[in-house]
Amino acid sequence: RGSGQIIYFHDLAVPIDAAMSLKDKSAVTMQTCKAQGTSAPISSSKEEVQKAFPIKREEVLRWNGWGYRDSGFVLNDNGNIEFSGKGRYSLSGTELHKFKPFLEERFGFDTNLKTFSQPPPDLTALPRVITNHSYVEAVRPFCVKISDDGMDRIVHSHGHTCHELFALRTGKYGRLPDYVIWPGSHRDVEKIVLAAKERNVCVIPFGGGTNVSGALECPTEERRTIVSLDMTEMDKILWIDDDNLTVHVEAGIVGQDLERQLSEKGYCTGHEPDSQEFSTVGGWVATRSSGMKKNIYGNIEDLVVRIRMVTACGTVEKSFQGPRNSIGPDIHHFILGSEGEHVTEMLSRCFKTLQALLE
């Protein structure tokens, strides 16, 4: 049926051209992506993957601000601004001699004016969990982890707008999700959302938590159980089509992890939003994101070939997986920028890196 079409052997998707050349179809095996090393070398429970952050992301990320806990601008003993980070970034450990005078001259920066952030809260004083034991038991077989831990609830109660972070830094906590659930597959998400529909539970999808539209805030008046569905354990590259230059990924993979693993195979997506270091593929789709290299590679809507999304009525997806088609209206246009649907997988265009082209 033409180059780039997909067939399945034992739940493994492979390009049909490659499959037709195989005499023994039972011999088909998956080549997993085992790239090592990362700009954020945090080991996860999945030993084959180095992740941007672990499940307990507050162990390495700021719970009330942007970025890694060990990285930031500090005033050193010499009275100069320095960027910390223990070698995480090329700027880490650099003393910026001209930065402080610049801030003082242009913005009236005064090191004597200090406002200290509030410490992590007393978790026993947080708003109580609105329990739903029937729902918890129904979804427990379909998740990597489920938690009502106070810190997990706080971390998943906000995005990164200024007012959200200001509230956290001043010790103000509004409505929190009651449970945080980490699914491990598309099927898990289907079961979790269906159970929520049947038991009148609210579900808010959560990726990297970098949202700046307020979509992650829980409505203060909501009295039903609220679940934050953390997608970051769905972080695999499922397959790469070398002929059509497409890559099929789970929506919870973080941007820096995706690019690092692709680069090990000689590819890139070229999509680099400002939040790439922490945001996820599903978040890019949900927010219709744009990147700094869009004039060359395009925005996310230009890269998307196929999206798989779970709704309260079931899964929405295209059956066609080629790089382009001319068949009627495109359902992707009501998914892109939807700010709240449960995107589970994406088939994206990818590109050969310069190094791979030169080899």
PDB file of C-alpha atoms in Angstrom, residues 104-351:
ATOM      1  CA  GLU A 104      21.294  48.552  39.539  1.00  0.00           C
ATOM      2  CA  GLU A 105      21.568  51.093  36.738  1.00  0.00           C
ATOM      3  CA  ARG A 106      18.636  49.981  34.630  1.00  0.00           C
ATOM      4  CA  PHE A 107      16.152  48.673  37.211  1.00  0.00           C
ATOM      5  CA  GLY A 108      17.177  50.182  40.545  1.00  0.00           C
ATOM      6  CA  PHE A 109      18.173  46.767  41.879  1.00  0.00           C
ATOM      7  CA  ASP A 110      18.933  46.889  45.622  1.00  0.00           C
ATOM      8  CA  THR A 111      20.443  43.866  47.376  1.00  0.00           C
ATOM      9  CA  ASN A 112      19.301  45.212  50.746  1.00  0.00           C
ATOM     10  CA  LEU A 113      15.638  44.736  49.840  1.00  0.00           C
ATOM     11  CA  LYS A 114      14.867  41.079  50.438  1.00  0.00           C
ATOM     12  CA  THR A 115      11.624  39.148  50.555  1.00  0.00           C
ATOM     13  CA  PHE A 116      12.089  35.574  51.637  1.00  0.00           C
ATOM     14  CA  SER A 117       9.922  32.778  50.295  1.00  0.00           C
ATOM     15  CA  GLN A 118       7.848  30.834  52.778  1.00  0.00           C
ATOM     16  CA  PRO A 119       9.160  27.355  53.677  1.00  0.00           C
ATOM     17  CA  PRO A 120       7.271  24.222  52.631  1.00  0.00           C
ATOM     18  CA  PRO A 121       3.960  24.089  54.506  1.00  0.00           C
ATOM     19  CA  ASP A 122       2.861  21.907  57.358  1.00  0.00           C
ATOM     20  CA  LEU A 123       1.269  19.134  55.321  1.00  0.00           C
ATOM     21  CA  THR A 124      -1.183  18.317  58.105  1.00  0.00           C
ATOM     22  CA  ALA A 125      -2.658  21.818  57.773  1.00  0.00           C
ATOM     23  CA  LEU A 126      -3.511  21.513  54.060  1.00  0.00           C
ATOM     24  CA  PRO A 127      -7.125  21.356  52.844  1.00  0.00           C
ATOM     25  CA  ARG A 128      -8.487  17.883  53.489  1.00  0.00           C
ATOM     26  CA  VAL A 129      -8.730  15.264  50.778  1.00  0.00           C
ATOM     27  CA  ILE A 130     -12.225  14.822  49.331  1.00  0.00           C
ATOM     28  CA  THR A 131     -12.106  11.060  49.255  1.00  0.00           C
ATOM     29  CA  ASN A 132     -13.658   8.700  46.752  1.00  0.00           C
ATOM     30  CA  HIS A 133     -12.651   5.201  47.783  1.00  0.00           C
ATOM     31  CA  SER A 134     -14.689   3.530  45.053  1.00  0.00           C
ATOM     32  CA  TYR A 135     -12.787   5.448  42.376  1.00  0.00           C
ATOM     33  CA  VAL A 136      -9.379   4.811  43.950  1.00  0.00           C
ATOM     34  CA  GLU A 137      -9.963   1.062  44.069  1.00  0.00           C
ATOM     35  CA  ALA A 138     -11.298   1.037  40.507  1.00  0.00           C
ATOM     36  CA  VAL A 139      -8.194   2.725  39.028  1.00  0.00           C
ATOM     37  CA  ARG A 140      -5.498   1.219  41.245  1.00  0.00           C
ATOM     38  CA  PRO A 141      -4.765  -1.659  38.808  1.00  0.00           C
ATOM     39  CA  PHE A 142      -4.304   0.862  35.978  1.00  0.00           C
ATOM     40  CA  CYS A 143      -1.661   3.209  37.323  1.00  0.00           C
ATOM     41  CA  VAL A 144       2.036   3.265  38.118  1.00  0.00           C
ATOM     42  CA  LYS A 145       1.320   5.165  41.318  1.00  0.00           C
ATOM     43  CA  ILE A 146      -1.559   6.898  43.108  1.00  0.00           C
ATOM     44  CA  SER A 147      -0.945   9.402  45.883  1.00  0.00           C
ATOM     45  CA  ASP A 148      -2.772  11.721  48.268  1.00  0.00           C
ATOM     46  CA  ASP A 149       0.523  12.948  49.778  1.00  0.00           C
ATOM     47  CA  GLY A 150       0.352  16.640  50.647  1.00  0.00           C
ATOM     48  CA  MET A 151       3.478  17.636  48.735  1.00  0.00           C
ATOM     49  CA  ASP A 152       2.348  15.766  45.631  1.00  0.00           C
ATOM     50  CA  ARG A 153      -0.972  17.613  45.828  1.00  0.00           C
ATOM     51  CA  ILE A 154       0.732  21.014  46.114  1.00  0.00           C
ATOM     52  CA  VAL A 155       3.138  20.372  43.238  1.00  0.00           C
ATOM     53  CA  HIS A 156       0.230  19.369  40.995  1.00  0.00           C
ATOM     54  CA  SER A 157      -2.048  22.261  41.972  1.00  0.00           C
ATOM     55  CA  HIS A 158      -0.436  24.969  39.858  1.00  0.00           C
ATOM     56  CA  GLY A 159       1.318  25.985  36.674  1.00  0.00           C
ATOM     57  CA  HIS A 160       3.913  28.728  36.297  1.00  0.00           C
ATOM     58  CA  THR A 161       1.985  31.956  35.966  1.00  0.00           C
ATOM     59  CA  CYS A 162       3.282  34.793  38.130  1.00  0.00           C
ATOM     60  CA  HIS A 163       0.218  34.830  40.364  1.00  0.00           C
ATOM     61  CA  GLU A 164       0.391  31.058  40.961  1.00  0.00           C
ATOM     62  CA  LEU A 165       4.057  31.164  41.983  1.00  0.00           C
ATOM     63  CA  PHE A 166       3.544  34.305  44.082  1.00  0.00           C
ATOM     64  CA  ALA A 167       0.776  32.553  45.992  1.00  0.00           C
ATOM     65  CA  LEU A 168       3.058  29.592  46.748  1.00  0.00           C
ATOM     66  CA  ARG A 169       5.967  31.800  47.796  1.00  0.00           C
ATOM     67  CA  THR A 170       3.729  33.705  50.204  1.00  0.00           C
ATOM     68  CA  GLY A 171       2.235  30.549  51.714  1.00  0.00           C
ATOM     69  CA  LYS A 172      -1.222  30.790  50.165  1.00  0.00           C
ATOM     70  CA  TYR A 173      -2.827  27.540  49.039  1.00  0.00           C
ATOM     71  CA  GLY A 174      -6.175  27.311  47.310  1.00  0.00           C
ATOM     72  CA  ARG A 175      -8.057  24.220  46.190  1.00  0.00           C
ATOM     73  CA  LEU A 176      -5.703  21.261  45.770  1.00  0.00           C
ATOM     74  CA  PRO A 177      -6.215  18.071  43.759  1.00  0.00           C
ATOM     75  CA  ASP A 178      -7.271  15.263  46.048  1.00  0.00           C
ATOM     76  CA  TYR A 179      -5.266  12.546  44.331  1.00  0.00           C
ATOM     77  CA  VAL A 180      -2.344  12.422  41.919  1.00  0.00           C
ATOM     78  CA  ILE A 181      -2.286   9.449  39.535  1.00  0.00           C
ATOM     79  CA  TRP A 182       0.542   8.370  37.216  1.00  0.00           C
ATOM     80  CA  PRO A 183      -0.704   6.156  34.329  1.00  0.00           C
ATOM     81  CA  GLY A 184       1.708   3.925  32.426  1.00  0.00           C
ATOM     82  CA  SER A 185      -0.017   3.498  29.072  1.00  0.00           C
ATOM     83  CA  HIS A 186      -2.808   4.680  26.791  1.00  0.00           C
ATOM     84  CA  ARG A 187      -5.016   1.851  28.072  1.00  0.00           C
ATOM     85  CA  ASP A 188      -4.436   3.022  31.651  1.00  0.00           C
ATOM     86  CA  VAL A 189      -5.644   6.516  30.741  1.00  0.00           C
ATOM     87  CA  GLU A 190      -8.764   5.092  29.096  1.00  0.00           C
ATOM     88  CA  LYS A 191      -9.627   3.130  32.252  1.00  0.00           C
ATOM     89  CA  ILE A 192      -8.879   6.054  34.584  1.00  0.00           C
ATOM     90  CA  VAL A 193     -11.012   8.516  32.596  1.00  0.00           C
ATOM     91  CA  LEU A 194     -13.876   6.047  32.160  1.00  0.00           C
ATOM     92  CA  ALA A 195     -13.914   5.368  35.915  1.00  0.00           C
ATOM     93  CA  ALA A 196     -13.983   9.128  36.537  1.00  0.00           C
ATOM     94  CA  LYS A 197     -16.979   9.523  34.240  1.00  0.00           C
ATOM     95  CA  GLU A 198     -18.847   6.717  35.973  1.00  0.00           C
ATOM     96  CA  ARG A 199     -18.118   8.076  39.470  1.00  0.00           C
ATOM     97  CA  ASN A 200     -18.428  11.833  38.808  1.00  0.00           C
ATOM     98  CA  VAL A 201     -14.738  12.614  39.409  1.00  0.00           C
ATOM     99  CA  CYS A 202     -12.900  15.587  37.870  1.00  0.00           C
ATOM    100  CA  VAL A 203      -9.619  14.814  36.061  1.00  0.00           C
ATOM    101  CA  ILE A 204      -7.010  17.448  35.138  1.00  0.00           C
ATOM    102  CA  PRO A 205      -4.161  16.270  32.844  1.00  0.00           C
ATOM    103  CA  PHE A 206      -0.693  17.282  34.041  1.00  0.00           C
ATOM    104  CA  GLY A 207       2.599  17.155  32.122  1.00  0.00           C
ATOM    105  CA  GLY A 208       5.638  19.236  32.964  1.00  0.00           C
ATOM    106  CA  GLY A 209       3.598  21.713  34.992  1.00  0.00           C
ATOM    107  CA  THR A 210       4.909  24.676  32.963  1.00  0.00           C
ATOM    108  CA  ASN A 211       1.453  25.886  31.898  1.00  0.00           C
ATOM    109  CA  VAL A 212       0.959  29.677  31.938  1.00  0.00           C
ATOM    110  CA  SER A 213      -2.762  29.896  31.147  1.00  0.00           C
ATOM    111  CA  GLY A 214      -4.132  28.841  34.549  1.00  0.00           C
ATOM    112  CA  ALA A 215      -5.364  25.512  33.165  1.00  0.00           C
ATOM    113  CA  LEU A 216      -3.865  23.536  36.075  1.00  0.00           C
ATOM    114  CA  GLU A 217      -5.596  25.511  38.827  1.00  0.00           C
ATOM    115  CA  CYS A 218      -8.385  23.656  40.619  1.00  0.00           C
ATOM    116  CA  PRO A 219     -11.706  25.547  40.777  1.00  0.00           C
ATOM    117  CA  THR A 220     -12.140  26.749  44.353  1.00  0.00           C
ATOM    118  CA  GLU A 221     -15.862  26.005  44.341  1.00  0.00           C
ATOM    119  CA  GLU A 222     -15.479  22.387  43.124  1.00  0.00           C
ATOM    120  CA  ARG A 223     -16.721  19.936  45.755  1.00  0.00           C
ATOM    121  CA  ARG A 224     -16.247  16.758  43.734  1.00  0.00           C
ATOM    122  CA  THR A 225     -13.046  14.725  43.969  1.00  0.00           C
ATOM    123  CA  ILE A 226     -10.323  16.200  41.742  1.00  0.00           C
ATOM    124  CA  VAL A 227      -7.575  14.018  40.250  1.00  0.00           C
ATOM    125  CA  SER A 228      -4.360  15.333  38.719  1.00  0.00           C
ATOM    126  CA  LEU A 229      -3.337  12.880  35.992  1.00  0.00           C
ATOM    127  CA  ASP A 230       0.467  13.094  35.758  1.00  0.00           C
ATOM    128  CA  MET A 231       1.516  11.766  32.336  1.00  0.00           C
ATOM    129  CA  THR A 232       5.299  11.766  32.838  1.00  0.00           C
ATOM    130  CA  GLU A 233       5.629   8.006  33.332  1.00  0.00           C
ATOM    131  CA  MET A 234       4.403   7.614  29.737  1.00  0.00           C
ATOM    132  CA  ASP A 235       7.772   8.675  28.362  1.00  0.00           C
ATOM    133  CA  LYS A 236       8.831   6.207  25.668  1.00  0.00           C
ATOM    134  CA  ILE A 237       9.822   6.622  22.039  1.00  0.00           C
ATOM    135  CA  LEU A 238       7.704   3.826  20.550  1.00  0.00           C
ATOM    136  CA  TRP A 239       9.217   3.725  17.071  1.00  0.00           C
ATOM    137  CA  ILE A 240      10.934   5.752  14.354  1.00  0.00           C
ATOM    138  CA  ASP A 241      10.039   5.516  10.653  1.00  0.00           C
ATOM    139  CA  ASP A 242      13.316   6.155   8.799  1.00  0.00           C
ATOM    140  CA  ASP A 243      11.656   6.319   5.373  1.00  0.00           C
ATOM    141  CA  ASN A 244       8.989   8.905   6.197  1.00  0.00           C
ATOM    142  CA  LEU A 245      10.977  10.677   8.927  1.00  0.00           C
ATOM    143  CA  THR A 246       8.346  10.331  11.626  1.00  0.00           C
ATOM    144  CA  VAL A 247       8.638   9.386  15.293  1.00  0.00           C
ATOM    145  CA  HIS A 248       5.900   7.917  17.493  1.00  0.00           C
ATOM    146  CA  VAL A 249       6.170   8.969  21.149  1.00  0.00           C
ATOM    147  CA  GLU A 250       4.153   8.785  24.339  1.00  0.00           C
ATOM    148  CA  ALA A 251       2.825  12.174  25.379  1.00  0.00           C
ATOM    149  CA  GLY A 252       4.497  12.272  28.788  1.00  0.00           C
ATOM    150  CA  ILE A 253       8.049  12.425  27.479  1.00  0.00           C
ATOM    151  CA  VAL A 254       9.811  15.675  28.446  1.00  0.00           C
ATOM    152  CA  GLY A 255      11.256  17.810  25.645  1.00  0.00           C
ATOM    153  CA  GLN A 256      14.895  17.570  26.684  1.00  0.00           C
ATOM    154  CA  ASP A 257      14.624  13.772  27.067  1.00  0.00           C
ATOM    155  CA  LEU A 258      12.987  13.410  23.655  1.00  0.00           C
ATOM    156  CA  GLU A 259      15.663  15.470  21.904  1.00  0.00           C
ATOM    157  CA  ARG A 260      18.505  13.704  23.698  1.00  0.00           C
ATOM    158  CA  GLN A 261      17.221  10.240  22.810  1.00  0.00           C
ATOM    159  CA  LEU A 262      16.486  11.234  19.209  1.00  0.00           C
ATOM    160  CA  SER A 263      19.946  12.762  18.807  1.00  0.00           C
ATOM    161  CA  GLU A 264      21.469   9.408  19.751  1.00  0.00           C
ATOM    162  CA  LYS A 265      19.699   8.030  16.674  1.00  0.00           C
ATOM    163  CA  GLY A 266      20.672  10.974  14.459  1.00  0.00           C
ATOM    164  CA  TYR A 267      17.312  12.820  14.576  1.00  0.00           C
ATOM    165  CA  CYS A 268      15.649  15.867  16.076  1.00  0.00           C
ATOM    166  CA  THR A 269      12.154  17.373  16.048  1.00  0.00           C
ATOM    167  CA  GLY A 270      13.415  20.949  15.847  1.00  0.00           C
ATOM    168  CA  HIS A 271      10.691  22.015  18.287  1.00  0.00           C
ATOM    169  CA  GLU A 272      12.203  24.136  21.044  1.00  0.00           C
ATOM    170  CA  PRO A 273       9.668  26.151  23.058  1.00  0.00           C
ATOM    171  CA  ASP A 274      11.086  28.157  25.964  1.00  0.00           C
ATOM    172  CA  SER A 275       9.811  25.464  28.316  1.00  0.00           C
ATOM    173  CA  GLN A 276      11.417  22.567  26.409  1.00  0.00           C
ATOM    174  CA  GLU A 277      13.607  21.583  29.349  1.00  0.00           C
ATOM    175  CA  PHE A 278      10.577  20.656  31.477  1.00  0.00           C
ATOM    176  CA  SER A 279       7.448  20.611  29.284  1.00  0.00           C
ATOM    177  CA  THR A 280       6.048  17.460  27.684  1.00  0.00           C
ATOM    178  CA  VAL A 281       4.919  16.516  24.188  1.00  0.00           C
ATOM    179  CA  GLY A 282       1.319  16.317  25.396  1.00  0.00           C
ATOM    180  CA  GLY A 283       1.616  19.832  26.759  1.00  0.00           C
ATOM    181  CA  TRP A 284       2.928  21.081  23.410  1.00  0.00           C
ATOM    182  CA  VAL A 285      -0.175  19.679  21.711  1.00  0.00           C
ATOM    183  CA  ALA A 286      -2.610  20.905  24.373  1.00  0.00           C
ATOM    184  CA  THR A 287      -1.241  24.463  24.235  1.00  0.00           C
ATOM    185  CA  ARG A 288      -0.529  24.597  20.481  1.00  0.00           C
ATOM    186  CA  SER A 289       3.047  25.537  21.315  1.00  0.00           C
ATOM    187  CA  SER A 290       5.541  27.417  19.227  1.00  0.00           C
ATOM    188  CA  GLY A 291       9.317  27.061  19.211  1.00  0.00           C
ATOM    189  CA  MET A 292      12.294  29.303  18.608  1.00  0.00           C
ATOM    190  CA  LYS A 293      13.134  27.450  15.370  1.00  0.00           C
ATOM    191  CA  LYS A 294       9.606  27.587  13.965  1.00  0.00           C
ATOM    192  CA  ASN A 295      10.680  29.399  10.798  1.00  0.00           C
ATOM    193  CA  ILE A 296      12.673  26.305   9.828  1.00  0.00           C
ATOM    194  CA  TYR A 297      10.824  23.367  11.406  1.00  0.00           C
ATOM    195  CA  GLY A 298       7.375  24.853  12.003  1.00  0.00           C
ATOM    196  CA  ASN A 299       5.137  25.061  15.057  1.00  0.00           C
ATOM    197  CA  ILE A 300       3.690  21.984  16.751  1.00  0.00           C
ATOM    198  CA  GLU A 301       0.679  21.953  14.390  1.00  0.00           C
ATOM    199  CA  ASP A 302       3.122  21.687  11.473  1.00  0.00           C
ATOM    200  CA  LEU A 303       4.963  18.753  13.053  1.00  0.00           C
ATOM    201  CA  VAL A 304       1.942  16.687  14.139  1.00  0.00           C
ATOM    202  CA  VAL A 305       1.035  13.749  11.905  1.00  0.00           C
ATOM    203  CA  ARG A 306      -1.290  11.924  14.284  1.00  0.00           C
ATOM    204  CA  ILE A 307      -2.582  12.441  17.809  1.00  0.00           C
ATOM    205  CA  ARG A 308      -4.125   9.896  20.141  1.00  0.00           C
ATOM    206  CA  MET A 309      -6.420  11.422  22.765  1.00  0.00           C
ATOM    207  CA  VAL A 310      -8.711  10.063  25.455  1.00  0.00           C
ATOM    208  CA  THR A 311     -12.032  11.780  26.200  1.00  0.00           C
ATOM    209  CA  ALA A 312     -14.920  10.898  28.494  1.00  0.00           C
ATOM    210  CA  CYS A 313     -16.582   9.339  25.421  1.00  0.00           C
ATOM    211  CA  GLY A 314     -13.586   7.234  24.393  1.00  0.00           C
ATOM    212  CA  THR A 315     -10.435   7.541  22.292  1.00  0.00           C
ATOM    213  CA  VAL A 316     -10.166   9.992  19.405  1.00  0.00           C
ATOM    214  CA  GLU A 317      -7.491   9.222  16.801  1.00  0.00           C
ATOM    215  CA  LYS A 318      -6.855   8.970  13.078  1.00  0.00           C
ATOM    216  CA  SER A 319      -6.265   5.588  11.518  1.00  0.00           C
ATOM    217  CA  PHE A 320      -4.022   7.132   8.855  1.00  0.00           C
ATOM    218  CA  GLN A 321      -0.356   7.405   9.864  1.00  0.00           C
ATOM    219  CA  GLY A 322       1.280   8.775   6.723  1.00  0.00           C
ATOM    220  CA  PRO A 323       3.043  12.153   6.792  1.00  0.00           C
ATOM    221  CA  ARG A 324       0.169  13.856   4.930  1.00  0.00           C
ATOM    222  CA  ASN A 325      -3.341  13.194   3.634  1.00  0.00           C
ATOM    223  CA  SER A 326      -6.080  15.141   1.856  1.00  0.00           C
ATOM    224  CA  ILE A 327      -9.131  13.471   3.342  1.00  0.00           C
ATOM    225  CA  GLY A 328     -11.747  15.868   4.709  1.00  0.00           C
ATOM    226  CA  PRO A 329     -11.585  18.044   7.855  1.00  0.00           C
ATOM    227  CA  ASP A 330      -8.645  17.531  10.189  1.00  0.00           C
ATOM    228  CA  ILE A 331      -9.719  16.420  13.676  1.00  0.00           C
ATOM    229  CA  HIS A 332      -6.377  17.572  15.016  1.00  0.00           C
ATOM    230  CA  HIS A 333      -7.523  21.176  14.856  1.00  0.00           C
ATOM    231  CA  PHE A 334      -9.951  20.730  17.748  1.00  0.00           C
ATOM    232  CA  ILE A 335      -7.283  18.886  19.784  1.00  0.00           C
ATOM    233  CA  LEU A 336      -4.412  21.341  19.284  1.00  0.00           C
ATOM    234  CA  GLY A 337      -4.712  24.146  21.801  1.00  0.00           C
ATOM    235  CA  SER A 338      -7.577  22.467  23.668  1.00  0.00           C
ATOM    236  CA  GLU A 339      -5.851  23.060  27.051  1.00  0.00           C
ATOM    237  CA  GLY A 340      -7.244  20.082  28.887  1.00  0.00           C
ATOM    238  CA  GLU A 341      -7.748  16.928  26.827  1.00  0.00           C
ATOM    239  CA  HIS A 342      -5.874  13.740  27.694  1.00  0.00           C
ATOM    240  CA  VAL A 343      -3.335  13.431  24.882  1.00  0.00           C
ATOM    241  CA  THR A 344      -1.561  10.066  25.232  1.00  0.00           C
ATOM    242  CA  GLU A 345       0.530   9.639  22.064  1.00  0.00           C
ATOM    243  CA  MET A 346       1.776  11.676  19.118  1.00  0.00           C
ATOM    244  CA  LEU A 347       3.234  10.808  15.760  1.00  0.00           C
ATOM    245  CA  SER A 348       5.516  13.679  14.793  1.00  0.00           C
ATOM    246  CA  ARG A 349       7.718  14.634  11.898  1.00  0.00           C
ATOM    247  CA  CYS A 350      11.421  14.470  12.672  1.00  0.00           C
ATOM    248  CA  PHE A 351      14.562  15.531  10.862  1.00  0.00           C
TER     249      PHE A 351
END
